[in-house]
Short mmCIF file of C-alpha atoms in Angstrom, two decimals:
data_model
loop_
_atom_site.label_atom_id
_atom_site.label_comp_id
_atom_site.label_asym_id
_atom_site.label_seq_id
_atom_site.Cartn_x
_atom_site.Cartn_y
_atom_site.Cartn_z
CA UNK S 1 -72.35 -44.04 -127.18
CA UNK S 2 -74.21 -42.83 -129.96
CA UNK S 3 -73.86 -42.21 -134.16
CA UNK S 4 -72.02 -44.31 -136.50
CA UNK S 5 -68.25 -44.40 -136.33
CA UNK S 6 -65.71 -42.90 -138.34
CA UNK S 7 -68.31 -40.69 -139.72
CA UNK S 8 -67.04 -37.62 -138.15
CA UNK S 9 -65.01 -35.45 -140.95
CA UNK S 10 -64.33 -31.89 -141.46
CA UNK S 11 -62.81 -30.05 -144.15
CA UNK S 12 -59.67 -27.37 -143.43
CA UNK S 13 -58.90 -26.03 -146.71
CA UNK S 14 -58.63 -28.43 -149.77
CA UNK S 15 -57.82 -31.15 -146.83
CA UNK S 16 -60.71 -33.24 -145.59
CA UNK S 17 -59.45 -35.00 -142.23
CA UNK S 18 -61.26 -37.47 -140.20
CA UNK S 19 -61.81 -35.88 -136.26
CA UNK S 20 -63.11 -38.78 -134.74
CA UNK S 21 -64.03 -42.46 -134.89
CA UNK S 22 -61.94 -45.23 -135.69
CA UNK S 23 -60.50 -43.74 -138.57
CA UNK S 24 -59.04 -40.73 -136.52
CA UNK S 25 -57.62 -42.43 -133.34
CA UNK S 26 -56.90 -45.84 -131.56
CA UNK S 27 -60.02 -45.08 -129.56
CA UNK S 28 -63.44 -47.17 -130.32
CA UNK S 29 -66.77 -48.36 -129.08
CA UNK S 30 -65.33 -51.61 -128.19
CA UNK S 31 -62.01 -50.08 -126.79
CA UNK S 32 -63.25 -47.58 -124.58
CA UNK S 33 -65.75 -49.85 -122.91
CA UNK S 34 -63.32 -52.73 -122.92
CA UNK S 35 -65.50 -54.80 -124.31
CA UNK S 36 -63.23 -58.02 -125.28
CA UNK S 37 -62.55 -58.10 -121.15
CA UNK S 38 -66.46 -57.54 -120.31
CA UNK S 39 -67.65 -59.84 -122.46
CA UNK S 40 -65.15 -62.47 -121.61
CA UNK S 41 -66.01 -62.38 -117.78
CA UNK S 42 -68.85 -65.02 -117.98
CA UNK S 43 -67.37 -68.06 -117.23
CA UNK S 44 -69.69 -71.30 -116.40
CA UNK S 45 -68.94 -73.51 -113.56
CA UNK S 46 -71.79 -76.16 -114.71
CA UNK S 47 -70.74 -79.42 -117.05
CA UNK S 48 -72.38 -80.19 -119.03
CA UNK S 49 -73.26 -76.05 -119.23
CA UNK S 50 -76.62 -75.23 -117.73
CA UNK S 51 -78.60 -72.77 -119.69
CA UNK S 52 -79.62 -70.83 -117.09
CA UNK S 53 -76.04 -70.35 -115.44
CA UNK S 54 -75.17 -67.31 -117.97
CA UNK S 55 -78.44 -65.19 -116.72
CA UNK S 56 -77.28 -65.78 -113.35
CA UNK S 57 -73.81 -64.53 -113.68
CA UNK S 58 -74.83 -61.60 -116.04
CA UNK S 59 -77.43 -60.42 -113.62
CA UNK S 60 -74.99 -60.55 -110.64
CA UNK S 61 -72.22 -58.74 -112.60
CA UNK S 62 -74.59 -56.20 -113.44
CA UNK S 63 -75.33 -55.73 -110.03
CA UNK S 64 -71.60 -54.92 -108.71
CA UNK S 65 -71.38 -52.60 -111.54
CA UNK S 66 -74.50 -50.55 -110.36
CA UNK S 67 -73.08 -51.01 -106.92
CA UNK S 68 -70.04 -49.38 -108.09
CA UNK S 69 -72.14 -46.36 -109.54
CA UNK S 70 -74.18 -45.97 -106.34
CA UNK S 71 -70.39 -46.00 -104.31
CA UNK S 72 -69.18 -43.24 -106.57
CA UNK S 73 -72.30 -41.34 -106.14
CA UNK S 74 -73.36 -41.78 -102.93
CA UNK S 75 -69.83 -40.99 -101.93
CA UNK S 76 -69.69 -37.57 -103.77
CA UNK S 77 -72.79 -36.93 -102.18
CA UNK S 78 -71.55 -37.36 -98.87
CA UNK S 79 -68.45 -35.25 -99.68
CA UNK S 80 -70.28 -32.56 -101.17
CA UNK S 81 -72.40 -32.07 -97.60
CA UNK S 82 -69.23 -32.13 -95.88
CA UNK S 83 -67.81 -29.32 -98.24
CA UNK S 84 -67.24 -25.97 -96.45
CA UNK S 85 -70.37 -23.23 -97.74
CA UNK S 86 -69.04 -21.29 -100.76
CA UNK S 87 -66.41 -23.79 -102.47
CA UNK S 88 -68.38 -23.93 -105.35
CA UNK S 89 -71.62 -25.11 -106.70
CA UNK S 90 -74.29 -25.16 -104.45
CA UNK S 91 -73.25 -28.34 -101.96
CA UNK S 92 -76.94 -29.02 -100.78
CA UNK S 93 -78.32 -28.88 -104.15
CA UNK S 94 -75.30 -30.81 -105.47
CA UNK S 95 -75.74 -33.81 -102.93
CA UNK S 96 -79.46 -33.80 -103.58
CA UNK S 97 -79.10 -34.10 -107.42
CA UNK S 98 -76.69 -37.15 -106.62
CA UNK S 99 -78.96 -38.91 -104.56
CA UNK S 100 -81.90 -38.56 -107.39
CA UNK S 101 -79.67 -40.64 -109.56
CA UNK S 102 -79.47 -42.78 -106.87
CA UNK S 103 -82.84 -43.48 -106.67
CA UNK S 104 -83.32 -44.20 -110.16
CA UNK S 105 -80.58 -46.60 -110.07
CA UNK S 106 -82.08 -48.12 -106.78
CA UNK S 107 -85.67 -48.68 -108.67
CA UNK S 108 -83.62 -50.60 -111.39
CA UNK S 109 -82.11 -53.17 -108.95
CA UNK S 110 -85.25 -53.64 -107.70
CA UNK S 111 -86.79 -54.21 -111.01
CA UNK S 112 -83.92 -56.47 -112.27
CA UNK S 113 -84.96 -59.23 -110.15
CA UNK S 114 -87.84 -59.84 -112.27
CA UNK S 115 -85.56 -60.70 -114.68
CA UNK S 116 -83.79 -63.66 -112.03
CA UNK S 117 -87.25 -64.89 -111.73
CA UNK S 118 -87.81 -65.67 -115.19
CA UNK S 119 -85.27 -68.56 -114.07
CA UNK S 120 -87.36 -71.79 -112.63
CA UNK S 121 -86.21 -73.07 -109.39
CA UNK S 122 -85.53 -76.68 -111.20
CA UNK S 123 -83.33 -74.79 -113.70
CA UNK S 124 -81.40 -72.96 -110.57
CA UNK S 125 -80.84 -76.47 -109.13
CA UNK S 126 -79.00 -77.71 -112.08
CA UNK S 127 -75.75 -75.39 -111.39
CA UNK S 128 -76.44 -74.07 -107.63
CA UNK S 129 -74.30 -76.69 -106.11
CA UNK S 130 -71.32 -75.31 -108.45
CA UNK S 131 -71.57 -72.04 -106.39
CA UNK S 132 -70.49 -73.20 -103.07
CA UNK S 133 -69.06 -71.71 -100.94
CA UNK S 134 -69.52 -68.31 -103.17
CA UNK S 135 -72.54 -66.56 -101.86
CA UNK S 136 -74.02 -62.70 -102.32
CA UNK S 137 -73.26 -62.49 -98.46
CA UNK S 138 -69.85 -61.98 -99.92
CA UNK S 139 -70.42 -58.82 -101.81
CA UNK S 140 -68.23 -56.44 -100.41
CA UNK S 141 -69.41 -53.39 -102.76
CA UNK S 142 -72.81 -53.72 -100.87
CA UNK S 143 -71.36 -53.76 -97.50
CA UNK S 144 -69.22 -50.92 -98.61
CA UNK S 145 -72.67 -49.19 -99.61
CA UNK S 146 -74.38 -49.85 -96.47
CA UNK S 147 -71.58 -48.70 -94.33
CA UNK S 148 -71.18 -45.56 -96.27
CA UNK S 149 -75.01 -44.74 -96.16
CA UNK S 150 -75.32 -45.43 -92.37
CA UNK S 151 -75.34 -48.80 -91.04
CA UNK S 152 -71.92 -49.77 -89.98
CA UNK S 153 -71.36 -53.55 -88.85
CA UNK S 154 -67.89 -54.27 -87.93
CA UNK S 155 -68.95 -57.72 -86.96
CA UNK S 156 -68.81 -58.66 -90.79
CA UNK S 157 -64.79 -58.51 -91.11
CA UNK S 158 -65.36 -61.43 -88.23
CA UNK S 159 -68.26 -63.47 -89.43
CA UNK S 160 -66.99 -63.60 -93.46
CA UNK S 161 -63.16 -64.79 -93.44
CA UNK S 162 -63.02 -65.13 -97.17
CA UNK S 163 -61.94 -61.57 -97.50
CA UNK S 164 -58.84 -60.32 -99.19
CA UNK S 165 -56.55 -57.92 -97.87
CA UNK S 166 -57.66 -55.44 -100.05
CA UNK S 167 -61.34 -56.09 -99.42
CA UNK S 168 -60.57 -55.73 -95.64
CA UNK S 169 -58.77 -52.66 -95.96
CA UNK S 170 -61.79 -50.99 -98.14
CA UNK S 171 -64.19 -52.22 -95.54
CA UNK S 172 -62.09 -51.01 -92.62
CA UNK S 173 -62.09 -47.67 -94.29
CA UNK S 174 -65.57 -47.25 -94.38
CA UNK S 175 -65.92 -48.17 -91.33
CA UNK S 176 -63.47 -45.39 -90.06
CA UNK S 177 -64.86 -42.71 -92.56
CA UNK S 178 -67.96 -40.09 -92.16
CA UNK S 179 -71.25 -41.48 -93.41
CA UNK S 180 -73.78 -39.84 -95.24
CA UNK S 181 -75.68 -39.32 -92.25
CA UNK S 182 -72.54 -38.15 -90.44
CA UNK S 183 -72.33 -35.74 -93.68
CA UNK S 184 -76.43 -34.54 -93.50
CA UNK S 185 -75.81 -33.81 -89.50
CA UNK S 186 -72.97 -31.79 -90.59
CA UNK S 187 -74.67 -29.68 -92.88
CA UNK S 188 -77.58 -29.33 -90.30
CA UNK S 189 -74.83 -27.87 -87.86
CA UNK S 190 -73.94 -25.58 -90.64
CA UNK S 191 -77.09 -24.32 -91.00
CA UNK S 192 -76.96 -23.18 -87.25
CA UNK S 193 -78.70 -25.63 -85.32
CA UNK S 194 -77.26 -27.96 -82.36
CA UNK S 195 -76.49 -31.24 -83.07
CA UNK S 196 -74.55 -32.77 -80.25
CA UNK S 197 -76.51 -35.53 -79.77
CA UNK S 198 -79.78 -37.43 -81.29
CA UNK S 199 -81.84 -35.71 -79.34
CA UNK S 200 -80.67 -32.30 -80.77
CA UNK S 201 -80.87 -33.63 -84.10
CA UNK S 202 -84.43 -34.75 -83.47
CA UNK S 203 -85.13 -31.20 -82.52
CA UNK S 204 -83.14 -29.53 -85.59
CA UNK S 205 -85.22 -32.13 -87.98
CA UNK S 206 -88.24 -31.30 -86.15
CA UNK S 207 -87.99 -27.27 -86.94
CA UNK S 208 -87.25 -28.37 -90.43
CA UNK S 209 -90.07 -30.27 -91.47
CA UNK S 210 -92.18 -27.42 -89.36
CA UNK S 211 -90.59 -24.48 -91.31
CA UNK S 212 -89.76 -25.72 -94.73
CA UNK S 213 -90.04 -21.98 -96.37
CA UNK S 214 -86.97 -21.11 -94.37
CA UNK S 215 -85.13 -24.95 -94.82
CA UNK S 216 -86.21 -25.76 -97.97
CA UNK S 217 -83.06 -27.46 -99.10
CA UNK S 218 -82.38 -29.25 -96.11
CA UNK S 219 -86.07 -30.68 -96.51
CA UNK S 220 -85.43 -32.14 -99.43
CA UNK S 221 -82.17 -33.73 -98.67
CA UNK S 222 -84.30 -35.07 -95.65
CA UNK S 223 -86.57 -36.76 -98.23
CA UNK S 224 -83.75 -37.80 -100.20
CA UNK S 225 -82.09 -39.41 -97.84
CA UNK S 226 -85.43 -41.18 -96.82
CA UNK S 227 -86.14 -42.29 -100.40
CA UNK S 228 -82.41 -43.95 -100.39
CA UNK S 229 -83.76 -46.03 -97.22
CA UNK S 230 -86.73 -46.86 -98.62
CA UNK S 231 -85.55 -48.08 -101.72
CA UNK S 232 -82.90 -50.40 -99.85
CA UNK S 233 -85.38 -51.95 -97.91
CA UNK S 234 -87.30 -52.38 -100.98
CA UNK S 235 -84.74 -53.97 -102.81
CA UNK S 236 -84.06 -56.42 -99.85
CA UNK S 237 -87.85 -57.10 -99.47
CA UNK S 238 -87.83 -58.46 -103.04
CA UNK S 239 -84.53 -59.89 -102.96
CA UNK S 240 -85.91 -62.14 -99.72
CA UNK S 241 -88.81 -63.27 -101.66
CA UNK S 242 -87.04 -64.17 -104.65
CA UNK S 243 -84.51 -66.15 -102.99
CA UNK S 244 -87.73 -68.20 -101.03
CA UNK S 245 -89.62 -68.84 -104.16
CA UNK S 246 -85.81 -70.24 -105.89
CA UNK S 247 -84.48 -72.22 -102.68
CA UNK S 248 -87.37 -72.20 -99.88
CA UNK S 249 -85.99 -72.52 -96.79
CA UNK S 250 -82.66 -74.14 -97.97
CA UNK S 251 -79.23 -72.82 -96.59
CA UNK S 252 -77.68 -70.36 -98.37
CA UNK S 253 -74.51 -71.91 -100.89
CA UNK S 254 -72.35 -69.56 -98.35
CA UNK S 255 -73.16 -71.45 -95.23
CA UNK S 256 -75.55 -68.34 -94.52
CA UNK S 257 -78.90 -69.67 -93.24
CA UNK S 258 -80.46 -68.15 -96.70
CA UNK S 259 -83.79 -66.51 -96.54
CA UNK S 260 -83.93 -66.63 -92.49
CA UNK S 261 -80.77 -64.51 -92.49
CA UNK S 262 -82.34 -62.25 -95.35
CA UNK S 263 -85.26 -61.44 -93.59
CA UNK S 264 -83.41 -60.83 -89.98
CA UNK S 265 -82.01 -57.81 -92.42
CA UNK S 266 -85.50 -56.30 -93.34
CA UNK S 267 -86.06 -54.06 -90.53
CA UNK S 268 -82.74 -52.37 -90.84
CA UNK S 269 -83.31 -48.61 -91.24
CA UNK S 270 -80.40 -46.55 -92.29
CA UNK S 271 -82.15 -43.01 -90.93
CA UNK S 272 -84.24 -44.24 -87.87
CA UNK S 273 -84.60 -40.85 -86.71
CA UNK S 274 -86.27 -39.93 -89.87
CA UNK S 275 -88.66 -42.53 -89.72
CA UNK S 276 -88.97 -41.29 -86.17
CA UNK S 277 -90.11 -37.66 -87.23
CA UNK S 278 -93.01 -39.00 -88.95
CA UNK S 279 -94.97 -39.66 -85.63
CA UNK S 280 -94.07 -36.28 -84.59
CA UNK S 281 -95.26 -34.18 -87.37
#
């Protein structure tokens, strides 16, 4: 939000009235953004307070806000691809536009690791034990994003038993609903391709890749999906190195194997058919 609050005025005859700002309405910058609640959400567990715990809490809350935005954008992109042609704005263009925003946010997520790495291992250890059994493994929004992107893992609900009823419901809903990849395959089918199985989808992708003049929008979407996949992989790689820098081979506070578990996630691909396509070009 920009501008100076309370400076919007207009004249009606001889009467000057405030049209916006603090004098014209109850809504203010702080109330609109819920700043009192937002800025009261960082509560340190360490006693005496560890200097870097505020940084640790803030950066992870920021991550969760970005995850919320990513879910908003990826869900909208998926829904656009699932909508019938001719239902408003060009649905393929809109999905690509939203995914371009997703890419920018994901690059921001990677860059935010630099902020965490201004914290030394010694400073982190001042309050790390206070975190147990909390762990980044428990980020429901991050799992939602993986499920929605195409990497569904029903076993997560069994492996982690600290989920609230609402969180379990959200994850079950993500497991049941179409993924971004499902929506892209639907768009391929809407363009006249046979997409009954992975072999047919692979052939369709091959055709799209070799005739970009006829299938420009589909090719752009395929590239946008691959970019999403690549940036998610970049974040996982950057994250595991940061964890190893902070705690080495120690176990995670939530009982996971720490960096060992994180490294096991590095080969994950949302869209293996798009990666396999590279070998066929």
